[in-house]
Coordinates of C-alpha atoms in Angstrom, one line a residue:
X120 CA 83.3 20.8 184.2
X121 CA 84.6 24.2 183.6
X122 CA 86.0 25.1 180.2
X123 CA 89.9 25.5 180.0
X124 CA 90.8 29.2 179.6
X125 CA 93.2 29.7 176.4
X126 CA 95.1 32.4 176.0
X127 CA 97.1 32.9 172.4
X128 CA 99.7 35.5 172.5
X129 CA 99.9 36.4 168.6
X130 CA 100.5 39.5 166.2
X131 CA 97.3 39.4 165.1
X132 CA 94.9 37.4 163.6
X133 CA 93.8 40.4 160.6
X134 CA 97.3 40.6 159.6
X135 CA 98.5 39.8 156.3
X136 CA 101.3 38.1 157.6
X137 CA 102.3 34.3 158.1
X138 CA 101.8 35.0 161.9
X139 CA 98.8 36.1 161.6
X140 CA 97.4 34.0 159.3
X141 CA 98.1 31.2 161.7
X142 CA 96.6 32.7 164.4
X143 CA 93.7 33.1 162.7
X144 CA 93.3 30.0 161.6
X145 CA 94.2 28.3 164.6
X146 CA 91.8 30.7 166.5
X147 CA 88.8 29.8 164.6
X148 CA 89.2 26.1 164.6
X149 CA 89.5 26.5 168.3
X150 CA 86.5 28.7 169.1
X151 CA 84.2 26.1 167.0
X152 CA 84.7 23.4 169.0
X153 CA 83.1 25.2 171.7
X154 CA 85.1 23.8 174.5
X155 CA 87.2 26.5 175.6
X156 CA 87.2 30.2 176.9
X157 CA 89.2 31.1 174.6
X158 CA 91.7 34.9 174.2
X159 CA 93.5 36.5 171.8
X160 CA 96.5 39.2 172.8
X161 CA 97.9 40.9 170.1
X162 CA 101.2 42.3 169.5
X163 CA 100.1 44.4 166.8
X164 CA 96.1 45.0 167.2
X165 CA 94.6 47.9 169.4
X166 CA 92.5 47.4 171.6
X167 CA 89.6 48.6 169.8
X168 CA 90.5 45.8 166.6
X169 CA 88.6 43.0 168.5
X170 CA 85.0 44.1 167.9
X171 CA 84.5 41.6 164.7
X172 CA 86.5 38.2 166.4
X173 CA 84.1 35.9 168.3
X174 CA 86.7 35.5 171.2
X175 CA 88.0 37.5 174.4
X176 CA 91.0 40.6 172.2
X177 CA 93.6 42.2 174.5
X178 CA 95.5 44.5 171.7
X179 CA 98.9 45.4 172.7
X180 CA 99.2 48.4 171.0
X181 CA 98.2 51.9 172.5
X182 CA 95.3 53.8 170.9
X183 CA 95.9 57.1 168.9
X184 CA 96.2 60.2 171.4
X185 CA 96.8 58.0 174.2
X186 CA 100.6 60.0 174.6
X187 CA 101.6 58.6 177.8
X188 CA 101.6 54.8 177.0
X189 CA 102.5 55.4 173.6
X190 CA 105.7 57.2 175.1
X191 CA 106.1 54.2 177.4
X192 CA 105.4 52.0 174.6
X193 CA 108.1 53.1 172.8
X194 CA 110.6 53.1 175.7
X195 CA 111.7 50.0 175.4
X196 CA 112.2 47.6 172.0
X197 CA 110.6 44.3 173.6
X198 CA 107.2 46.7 174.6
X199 CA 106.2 45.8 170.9
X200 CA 106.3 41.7 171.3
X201 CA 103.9 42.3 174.6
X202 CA 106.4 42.5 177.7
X203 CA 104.2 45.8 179.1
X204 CA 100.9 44.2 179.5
X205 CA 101.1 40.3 179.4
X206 CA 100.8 40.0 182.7
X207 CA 98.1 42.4 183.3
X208 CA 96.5 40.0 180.5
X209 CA 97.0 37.2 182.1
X210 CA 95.5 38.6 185.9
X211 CA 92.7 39.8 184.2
X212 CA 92.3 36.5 181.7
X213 CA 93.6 33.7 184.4
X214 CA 94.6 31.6 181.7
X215 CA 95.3 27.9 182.4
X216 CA 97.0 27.6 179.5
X217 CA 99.2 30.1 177.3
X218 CA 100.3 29.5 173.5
X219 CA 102.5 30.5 171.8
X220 CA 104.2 30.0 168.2
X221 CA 106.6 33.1 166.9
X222 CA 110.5 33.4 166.8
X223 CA 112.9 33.0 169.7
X224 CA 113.4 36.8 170.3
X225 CA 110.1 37.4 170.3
X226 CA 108.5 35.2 172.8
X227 CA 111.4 34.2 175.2
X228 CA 110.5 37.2 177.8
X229 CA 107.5 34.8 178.8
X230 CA 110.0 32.5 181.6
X231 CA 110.0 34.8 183.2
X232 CA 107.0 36.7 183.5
X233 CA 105.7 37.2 186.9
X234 CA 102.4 34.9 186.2
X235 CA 104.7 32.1 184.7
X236 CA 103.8 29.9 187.5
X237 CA 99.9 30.1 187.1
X238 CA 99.8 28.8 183.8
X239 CA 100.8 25.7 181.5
X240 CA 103.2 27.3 178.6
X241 CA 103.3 25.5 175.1
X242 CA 105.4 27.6 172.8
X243 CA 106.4 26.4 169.0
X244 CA 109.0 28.7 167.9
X245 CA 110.6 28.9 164.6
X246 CA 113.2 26.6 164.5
X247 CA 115.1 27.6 161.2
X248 CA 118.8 25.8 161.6
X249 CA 121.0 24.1 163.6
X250 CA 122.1 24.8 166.0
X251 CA 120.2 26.8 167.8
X252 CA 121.9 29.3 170.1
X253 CA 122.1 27.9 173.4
X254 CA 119.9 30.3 175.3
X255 CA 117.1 29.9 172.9
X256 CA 117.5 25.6 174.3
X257 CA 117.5 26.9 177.7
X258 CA 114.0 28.6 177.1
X259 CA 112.6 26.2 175.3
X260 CA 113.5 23.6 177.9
X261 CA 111.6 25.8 180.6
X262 CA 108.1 25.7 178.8
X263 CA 105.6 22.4 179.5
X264 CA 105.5 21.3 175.9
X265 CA 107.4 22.4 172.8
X266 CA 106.2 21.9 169.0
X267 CA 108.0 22.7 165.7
X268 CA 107.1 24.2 162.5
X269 CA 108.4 21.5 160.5
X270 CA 109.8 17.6 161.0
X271 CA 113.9 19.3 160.7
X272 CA 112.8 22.0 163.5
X273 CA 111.5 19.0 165.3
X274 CA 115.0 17.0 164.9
X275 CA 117.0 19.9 165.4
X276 CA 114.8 20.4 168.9
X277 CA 115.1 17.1 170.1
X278 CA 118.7 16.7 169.1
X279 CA 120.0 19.7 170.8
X280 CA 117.9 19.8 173.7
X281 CA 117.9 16.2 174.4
X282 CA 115.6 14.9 177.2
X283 CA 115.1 19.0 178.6
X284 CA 112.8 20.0 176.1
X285 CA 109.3 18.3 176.1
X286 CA 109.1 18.0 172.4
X287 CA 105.7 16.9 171.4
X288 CA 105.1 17.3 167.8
X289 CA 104.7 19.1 164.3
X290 CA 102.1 21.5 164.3
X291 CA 103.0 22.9 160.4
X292 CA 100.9 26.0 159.1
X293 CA 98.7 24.6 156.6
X294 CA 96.8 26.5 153.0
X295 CA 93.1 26.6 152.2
X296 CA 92.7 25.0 149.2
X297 CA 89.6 26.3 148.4
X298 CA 91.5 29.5 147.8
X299 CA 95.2 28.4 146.8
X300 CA 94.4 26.2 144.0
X301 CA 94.8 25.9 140.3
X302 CA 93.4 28.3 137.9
X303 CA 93.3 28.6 133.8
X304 CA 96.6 29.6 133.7
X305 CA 96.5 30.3 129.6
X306 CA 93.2 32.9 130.6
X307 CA 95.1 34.5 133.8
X308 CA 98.0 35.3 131.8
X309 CA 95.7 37.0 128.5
X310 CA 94.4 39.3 131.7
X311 CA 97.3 40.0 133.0
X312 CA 98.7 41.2 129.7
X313 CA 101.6 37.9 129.7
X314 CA 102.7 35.8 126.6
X315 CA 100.4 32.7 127.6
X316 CA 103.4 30.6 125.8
X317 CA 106.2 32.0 128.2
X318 CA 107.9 29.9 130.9
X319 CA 108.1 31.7 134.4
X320 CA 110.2 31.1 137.1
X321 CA 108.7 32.5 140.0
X322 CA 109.3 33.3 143.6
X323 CA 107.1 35.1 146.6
X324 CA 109.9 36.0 149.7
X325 CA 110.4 38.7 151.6
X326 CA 113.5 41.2 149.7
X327 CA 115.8 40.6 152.8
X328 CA 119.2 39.1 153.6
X329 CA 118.6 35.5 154.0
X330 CA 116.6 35.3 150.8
X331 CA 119.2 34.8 147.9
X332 CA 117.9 36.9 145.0
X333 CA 121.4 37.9 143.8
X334 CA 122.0 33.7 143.3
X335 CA 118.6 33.3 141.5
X336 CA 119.3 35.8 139.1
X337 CA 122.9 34.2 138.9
X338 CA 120.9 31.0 138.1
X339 CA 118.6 32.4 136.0
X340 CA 121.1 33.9 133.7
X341 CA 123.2 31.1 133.2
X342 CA 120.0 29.0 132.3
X343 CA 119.1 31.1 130.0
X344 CA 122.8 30.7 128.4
X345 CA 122.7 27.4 128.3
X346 CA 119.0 25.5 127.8
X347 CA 117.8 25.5 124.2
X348 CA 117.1 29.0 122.4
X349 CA 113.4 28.0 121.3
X350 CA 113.3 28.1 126.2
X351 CA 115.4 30.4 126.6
X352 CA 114.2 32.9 124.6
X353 CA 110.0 32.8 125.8
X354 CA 111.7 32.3 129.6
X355 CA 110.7 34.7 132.4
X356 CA 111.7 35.1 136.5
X357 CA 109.1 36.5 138.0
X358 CA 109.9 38.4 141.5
X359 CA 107.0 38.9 143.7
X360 CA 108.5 41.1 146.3
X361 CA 109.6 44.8 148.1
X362 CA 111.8 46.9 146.1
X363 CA 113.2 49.1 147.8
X364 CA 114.2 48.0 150.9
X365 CA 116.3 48.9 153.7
X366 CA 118.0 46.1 154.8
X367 CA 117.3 44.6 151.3
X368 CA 119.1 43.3 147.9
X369 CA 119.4 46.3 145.1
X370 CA 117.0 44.3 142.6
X371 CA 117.8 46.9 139.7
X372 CA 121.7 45.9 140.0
X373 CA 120.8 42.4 140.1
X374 CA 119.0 43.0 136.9
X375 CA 121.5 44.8 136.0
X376 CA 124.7 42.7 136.7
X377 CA 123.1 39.4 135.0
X378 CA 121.7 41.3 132.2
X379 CA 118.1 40.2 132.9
X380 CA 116.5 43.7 131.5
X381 CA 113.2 42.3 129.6
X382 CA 113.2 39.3 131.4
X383 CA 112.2 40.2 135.2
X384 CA 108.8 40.2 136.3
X385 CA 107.8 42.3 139.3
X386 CA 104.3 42.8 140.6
X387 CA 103.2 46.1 141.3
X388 CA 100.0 47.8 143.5
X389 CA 98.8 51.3 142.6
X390 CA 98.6 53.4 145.6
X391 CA 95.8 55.4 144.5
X392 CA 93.3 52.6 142.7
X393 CA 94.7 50.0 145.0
X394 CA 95.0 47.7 142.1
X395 CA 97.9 45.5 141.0
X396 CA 99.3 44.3 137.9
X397 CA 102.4 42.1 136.5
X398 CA 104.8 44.4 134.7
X399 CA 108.2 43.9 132.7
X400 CA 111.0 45.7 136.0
X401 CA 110.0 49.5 136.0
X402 CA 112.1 50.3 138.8
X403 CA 111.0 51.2 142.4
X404 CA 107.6 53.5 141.1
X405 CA 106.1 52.3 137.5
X406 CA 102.4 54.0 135.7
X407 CA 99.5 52.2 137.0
X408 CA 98.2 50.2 133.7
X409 CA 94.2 51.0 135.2
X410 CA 94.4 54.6 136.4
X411 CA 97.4 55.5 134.3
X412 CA 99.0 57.6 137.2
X413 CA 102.5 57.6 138.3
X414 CA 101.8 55.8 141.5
X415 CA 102.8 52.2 141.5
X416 CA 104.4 50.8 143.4
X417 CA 106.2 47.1 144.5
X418 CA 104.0 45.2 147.3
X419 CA 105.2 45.6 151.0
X420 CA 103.8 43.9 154.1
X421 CA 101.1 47.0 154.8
X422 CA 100.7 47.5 151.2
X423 CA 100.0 43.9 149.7
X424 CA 97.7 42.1 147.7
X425 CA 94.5 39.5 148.4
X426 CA 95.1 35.9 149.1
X427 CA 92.6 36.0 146.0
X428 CA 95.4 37.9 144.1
X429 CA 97.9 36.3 145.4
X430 CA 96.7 32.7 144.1
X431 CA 96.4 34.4 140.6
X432 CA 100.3 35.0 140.9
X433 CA 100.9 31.8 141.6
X434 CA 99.0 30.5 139.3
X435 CA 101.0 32.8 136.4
X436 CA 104.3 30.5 137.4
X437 CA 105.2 27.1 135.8
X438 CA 107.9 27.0 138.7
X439 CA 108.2 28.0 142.1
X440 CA 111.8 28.5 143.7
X441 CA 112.2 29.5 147.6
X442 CA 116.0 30.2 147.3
X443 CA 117.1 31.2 150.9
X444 CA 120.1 30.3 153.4
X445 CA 117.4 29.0 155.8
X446 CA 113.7 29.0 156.4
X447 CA 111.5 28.5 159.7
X448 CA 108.9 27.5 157.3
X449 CA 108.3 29.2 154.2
X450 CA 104.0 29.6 153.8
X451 CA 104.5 31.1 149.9
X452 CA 106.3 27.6 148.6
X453 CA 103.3 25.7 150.4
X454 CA 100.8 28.0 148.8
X455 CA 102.3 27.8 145.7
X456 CA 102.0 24.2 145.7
X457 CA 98.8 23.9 146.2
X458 CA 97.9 25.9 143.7
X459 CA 100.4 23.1 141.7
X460 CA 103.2 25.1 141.0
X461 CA 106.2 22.4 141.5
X462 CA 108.7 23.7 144.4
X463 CA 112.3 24.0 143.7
X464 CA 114.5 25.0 146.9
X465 CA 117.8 24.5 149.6
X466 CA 117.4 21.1 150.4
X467 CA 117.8 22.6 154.2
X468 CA 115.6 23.4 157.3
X469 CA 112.1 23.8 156.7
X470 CA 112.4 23.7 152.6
X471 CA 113.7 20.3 152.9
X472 CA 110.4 19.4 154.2
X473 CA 108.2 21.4 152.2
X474 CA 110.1 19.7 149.4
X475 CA 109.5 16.2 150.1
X476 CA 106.2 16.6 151.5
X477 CA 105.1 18.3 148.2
X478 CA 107.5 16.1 145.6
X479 CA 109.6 19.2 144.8
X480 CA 113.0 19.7 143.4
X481 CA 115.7 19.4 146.2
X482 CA 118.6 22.0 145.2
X483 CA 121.7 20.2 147.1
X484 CA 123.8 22.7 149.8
X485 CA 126.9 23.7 147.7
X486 CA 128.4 25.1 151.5
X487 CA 127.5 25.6 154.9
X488 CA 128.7 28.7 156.6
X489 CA 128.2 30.0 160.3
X490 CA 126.3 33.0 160.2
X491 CA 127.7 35.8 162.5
X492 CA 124.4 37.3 163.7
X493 CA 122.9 33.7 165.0
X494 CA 126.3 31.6 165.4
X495 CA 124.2 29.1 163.4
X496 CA 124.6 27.1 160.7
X497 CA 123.7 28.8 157.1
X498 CA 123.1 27.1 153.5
X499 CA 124.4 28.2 150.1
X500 CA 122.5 26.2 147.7
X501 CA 123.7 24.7 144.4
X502 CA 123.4 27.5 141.3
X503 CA 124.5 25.1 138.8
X504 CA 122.3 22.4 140.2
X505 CA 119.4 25.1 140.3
X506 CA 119.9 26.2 136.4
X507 CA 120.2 22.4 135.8
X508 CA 116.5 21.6 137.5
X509 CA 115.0 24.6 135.0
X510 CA 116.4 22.9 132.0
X511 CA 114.9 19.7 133.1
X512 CA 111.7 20.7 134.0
X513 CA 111.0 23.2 131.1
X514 CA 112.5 20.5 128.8
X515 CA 109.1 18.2 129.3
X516 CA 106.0 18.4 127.5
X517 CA 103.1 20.3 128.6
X518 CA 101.9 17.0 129.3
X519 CA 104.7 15.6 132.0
X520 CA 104.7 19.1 133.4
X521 CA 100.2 18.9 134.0
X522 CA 101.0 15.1 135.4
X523 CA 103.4 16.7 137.9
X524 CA 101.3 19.9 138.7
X525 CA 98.1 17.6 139.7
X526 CA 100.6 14.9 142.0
X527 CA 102.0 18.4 143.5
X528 CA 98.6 19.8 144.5
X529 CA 97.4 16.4 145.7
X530 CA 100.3 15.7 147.9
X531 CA 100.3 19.4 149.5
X532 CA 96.7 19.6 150.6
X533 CA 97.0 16.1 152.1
X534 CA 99.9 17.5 154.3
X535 CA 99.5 20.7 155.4
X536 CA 96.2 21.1 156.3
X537 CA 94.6 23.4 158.9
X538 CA 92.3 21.0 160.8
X539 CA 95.5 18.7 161.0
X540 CA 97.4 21.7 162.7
X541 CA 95.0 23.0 164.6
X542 CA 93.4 19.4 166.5
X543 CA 97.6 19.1 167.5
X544 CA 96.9 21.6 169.9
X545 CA 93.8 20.7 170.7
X546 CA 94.7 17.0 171.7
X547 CA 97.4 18.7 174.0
X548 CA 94.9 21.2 175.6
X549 CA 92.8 18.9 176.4
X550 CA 95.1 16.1 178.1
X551 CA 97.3 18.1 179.6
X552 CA 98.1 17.6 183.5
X553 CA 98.1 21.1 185.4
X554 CA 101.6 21.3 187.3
X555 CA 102.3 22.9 190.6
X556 CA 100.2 26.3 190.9
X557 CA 98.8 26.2 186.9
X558 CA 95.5 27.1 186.6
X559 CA 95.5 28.1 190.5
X560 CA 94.4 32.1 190.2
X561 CA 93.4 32.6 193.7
X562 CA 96.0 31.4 195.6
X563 CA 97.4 33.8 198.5
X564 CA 99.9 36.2 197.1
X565 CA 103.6 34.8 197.4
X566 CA 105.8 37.7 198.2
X567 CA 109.3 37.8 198.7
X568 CA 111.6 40.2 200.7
X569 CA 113.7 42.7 198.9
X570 CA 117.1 43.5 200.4
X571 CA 117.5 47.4 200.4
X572 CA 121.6 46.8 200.0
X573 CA 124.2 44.9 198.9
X574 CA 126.4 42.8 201.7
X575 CA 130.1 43.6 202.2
X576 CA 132.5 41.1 201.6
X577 CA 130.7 38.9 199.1
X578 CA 133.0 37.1 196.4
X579 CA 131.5 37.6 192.9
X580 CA 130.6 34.1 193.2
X581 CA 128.6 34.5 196.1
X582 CA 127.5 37.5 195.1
X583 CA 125.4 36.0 191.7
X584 CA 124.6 33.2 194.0
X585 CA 122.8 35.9 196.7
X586 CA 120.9 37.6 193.7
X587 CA 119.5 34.9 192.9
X588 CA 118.4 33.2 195.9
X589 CA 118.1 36.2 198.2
X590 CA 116.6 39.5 195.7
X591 CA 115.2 37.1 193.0
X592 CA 114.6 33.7 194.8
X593 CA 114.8 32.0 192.1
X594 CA 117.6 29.6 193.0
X595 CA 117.1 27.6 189.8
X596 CA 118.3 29.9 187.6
X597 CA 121.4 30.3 188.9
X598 CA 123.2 27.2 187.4
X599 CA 121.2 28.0 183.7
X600 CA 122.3 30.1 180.9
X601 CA 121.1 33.6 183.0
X602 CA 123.2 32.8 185.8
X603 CA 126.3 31.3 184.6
X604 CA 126.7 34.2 181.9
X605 CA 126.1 37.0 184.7
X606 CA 128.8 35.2 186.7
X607 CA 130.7 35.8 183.4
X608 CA 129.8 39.5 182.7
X609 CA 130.8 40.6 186.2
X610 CA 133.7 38.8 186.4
X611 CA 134.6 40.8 183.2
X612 CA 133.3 43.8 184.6
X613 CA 131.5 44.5 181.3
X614 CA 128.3 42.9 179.8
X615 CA 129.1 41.3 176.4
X616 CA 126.3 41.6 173.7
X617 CA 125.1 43.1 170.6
X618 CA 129.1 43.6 169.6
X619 CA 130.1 46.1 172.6
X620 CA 131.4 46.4 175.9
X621 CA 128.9 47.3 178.6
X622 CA 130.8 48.2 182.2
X623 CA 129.2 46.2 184.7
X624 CA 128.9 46.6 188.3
X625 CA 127.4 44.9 191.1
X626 CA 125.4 48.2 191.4
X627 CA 124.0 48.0 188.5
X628 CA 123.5 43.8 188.8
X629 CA 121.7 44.8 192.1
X630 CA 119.1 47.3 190.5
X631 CA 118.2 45.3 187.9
X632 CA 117.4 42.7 189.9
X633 CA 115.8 44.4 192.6
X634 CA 113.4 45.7 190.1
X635 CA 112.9 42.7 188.6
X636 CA 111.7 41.3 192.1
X637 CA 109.9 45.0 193.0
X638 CA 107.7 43.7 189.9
X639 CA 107.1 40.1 190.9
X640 CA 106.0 41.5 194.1
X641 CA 103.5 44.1 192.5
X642 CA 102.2 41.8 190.5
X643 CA 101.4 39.2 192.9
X644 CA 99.5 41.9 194.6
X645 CA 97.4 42.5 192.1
X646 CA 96.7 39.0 191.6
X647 CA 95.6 38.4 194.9
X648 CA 93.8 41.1 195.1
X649 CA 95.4 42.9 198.0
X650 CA 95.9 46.1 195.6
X651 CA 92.9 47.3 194.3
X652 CA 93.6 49.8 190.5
X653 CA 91.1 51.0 187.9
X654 CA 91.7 48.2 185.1
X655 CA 93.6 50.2 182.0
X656 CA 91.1 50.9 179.0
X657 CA 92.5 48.4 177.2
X658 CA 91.3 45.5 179.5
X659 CA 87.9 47.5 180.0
X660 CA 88.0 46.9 176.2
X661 CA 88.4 43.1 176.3
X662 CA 86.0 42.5 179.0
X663 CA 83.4 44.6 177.1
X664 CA 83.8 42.8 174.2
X665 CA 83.8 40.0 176.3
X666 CA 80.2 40.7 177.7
X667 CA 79.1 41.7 174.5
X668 CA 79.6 38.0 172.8
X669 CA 78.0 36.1 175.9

């Protein structure tokens, strides 16, 4: 019996990301059991980034001095999440089966990807509140199977999308605990130059809007006003995160504003040494305490530290808080678990699991509020309940607080573990039923004819409904979310998005859609084989690699 043919569309399995990590993890489990063909595309990898992974690497991104793609590349936003070459992938891979597992925006171009119907599509997005914009339910109800990131994604999913979306389980990221686990946390702090009698409050998030720094430093100040001076005064919040950032909080007039100076935490890297040290707030570039140059700086995503390092840091906190108005998961309140730092967080989305799963401290919703940019629904947790939970918790002995620490770790690396995550997918790869054309590479090219004009005399009903069955033929769409909101647009005469007016004209319906069919065409050519083209040097690339592992 021939081995299935797996294709993961990812950002990349090196990166120090939570997406990446999860690809490679997943990847690996995957490739040991030996029973698939087995490829990686990634968003963010170049081609020539493959030559270490045991499995087939399509990288996304052009190579340097390649001008032209890169010009293409950049011609269009959605180039980045793999819209330019999946298709090539996938005529050159013949997967029978794509995954997928990043957010809505990211992955929702794969409907309607020419090869869509020549392959079985499992997809688990991030599924961060409720409800989810009704588009994003429309896609996922077009995929074969749907997981979730957590058990609220998975309610939220099947919920909304009722008996359209296949819904077919939990596939959570999960934590080595070989390398997230405790540590002499009286020794780490002597290295790291920290009172080893301090309390810390600590937190790993992205600086960006959804993560509530301003409100932990609310909460941390009023704690410190009110819990007993012999806490209070050997208390520390520890912020492991970018400062400056674009889109991000000013953490110096947090500081500021809650009178925190002394009693903030930030790590820092050194850009020259490349090594990384807890320091007392020194603003957006502090001394390096090894090289004793000018030159350090606050961790970013391309300048971060080890997972090694990174279990240090969580090993420095007595506390972890993920303090945010919503979470698809959250991987640094899971890590920090398992290295048994207690979880405090919104009892909402993904933290509400992470919480239970890992006996945390639930921090009620104070207020929901609909969120402008997703229409969804947003959580404002409790500030009094949160300064409340660090009185509590730094109010027991040394001995309550070890009890808790070991029934935190055991309870996290029982639940999210990556041999659990990964054998969900495998169980659905391998009892899958093919439907329709899936899996069916060969099979004669199915062309379509292009009108070269628009009718006269069409209303603008009849009009949607002749793009769609006569340029497109794709009938089905016309009665989902695509359809029905083009119907909307023209009748408008202006495309609404992104906060503006578009004019919109049947003209411009026409070629968009012609195009659209133009490229279905093309690329069922090409599948067929009835247009012969040198393969780009970025599939040369995979298929050498390819020959070099068999």
């Amino acid at each position: 019996m021939n081995k299935r043919r797996v294709l993961l569309v990812s950002e990349a399995n090196f990166l120090n990301s939570g997406f990446g990590t999860y690809a490679k993890e997943l990847l690996n489990r995957l490739h040991t059991t030996n029973k698939y063909e087995l490829a990686e595309f990634a968003s963010y990898g170049k081609p020539s980034m493959g030559q270490s992974v045991p499995w087939t690497f399509y990288g996304n991104m052009p190579e340097d001095g390649d001008q032209a793609s890169l010009n293409f590349y950049n011609s269009n936003g959605s180039h980045q999440f793999g819209t330019w070459r999946f298709d090539k992938v996938c005529i050159d891979f013949k997967p029978d089966i794509v995954l997928s597992y990043r957010d809505p925006w990211m992955d929702n171009w794969i409907q309607n990807a020419p090869t869509r119907p020549y392959f079985h599509w499992v997809w688990m997005p991030t599924v961060d509140s409720s409800p989810q914009r009704q588009e994003w339910v429309n896609t996922f109800s077009t995929c074969d199977a749907v997981l979730a990131y957590s058990e609220f994604g998975g309610k939220v999913l099947k919920e909304q999308g009722k008996e359209r979306i296949n819904y077919i389980g939990c596939a959570s990221p999960g934590i080595d605990p070989h390398v997230y686990k405790p540590l002499p946390k009286e020794a780490l702090r002597k290295e790291m130059g920290i009172d080893p009698e301090c309390f810390i409050v600590g937190t790993v998030m992205r600086n960006q809007k959804r993560k509530l720094f301003f409100e932990l430093m609310k909460s941390f100040r009023s704690f410190l006003d009110e819990a007993p001076s012999d806490i209070a005064s050997k208390s520390l919040l520890y912020l492991h995160t970018s400062y400056p950032e674009k889109n991000g909080w000013d953490i110096a007039d947090g500081i500021m504003q809650n009178n925190l100076g002394g009693k903030v935490l930030m790590t820092y890297i050194c850009r020259v040494c490349n090594k990384f040290f807890p320091s007392t707030f020194q603003d957006a570039l502090a001394q390096c305490q090894f090289c004793k140059q000018r030159t350090a700086v606050c961790p970013t995503v391309s300048l971060g530290v080890s997972v090694e390092d990174l279990a240090k840091i969580y090993n420095l906190f007595d506390l972890y808080v993920q303090y945010a108005i919503c979470e698809g998961f959250g991987m640094p309140q899971v890590e920090a678990a398992a290295c048994g730092v207690p979880v405090a967080g919104t009892d909402y989305s993904a933290m509400h699991d992470v919480i239970k799963f890992t006996k945390g401290y639930p921090i009620p919703v104070k207020t929901f509020f609909r969120e402008i940019e997703t229409n969804a629904e947003r959580a404002y947790p409790d500030n009094d309940k949160l300064k409340e939970t660090f009185i509590e918790f730094f109010s027991q002995s040394n001995e309550e607080r070890t009890k808790k620490s070991m029934e935190v770790r055991k309870h996290t690396i029982k639940r999210y573990n990556w041999d659990d995550t990964a054998s969900v997918w495998e169980r659905y790869i391998d009892s899958y039923e093919p439907q329709g054309l899936q899996g069916k590479w060969d099979s004669p090219a199915s062309l379509s004819m292009v009108p070269d004009g628009i009718p006269e005399n069409l209303s603008n009903e009849d009009f949607i409904k002749w793009i769609f069955t006569d340029v497109l033929h794709d009938p089905d769409l016309l009665h989902q979310n695509e359809g029905v909101k083009l119907y909307r647009d023209l009748t408008f005469g202006a495309e609404m998005g992104q906060g503006v007016l578009e004019p919109l004209s049947r003209e411009k319906i026409f070629d968009a859609y012609r195009a659209r069919a133009n490229n279905r065409n093309q690329a069922e050519q090409l599948r067929a084989g009835n247009i012969q083209v040198h393969p780009e040097k970025f599939i040369i690339e995979a298929r050498a690699g390819q020959e070099e592992r068999v």
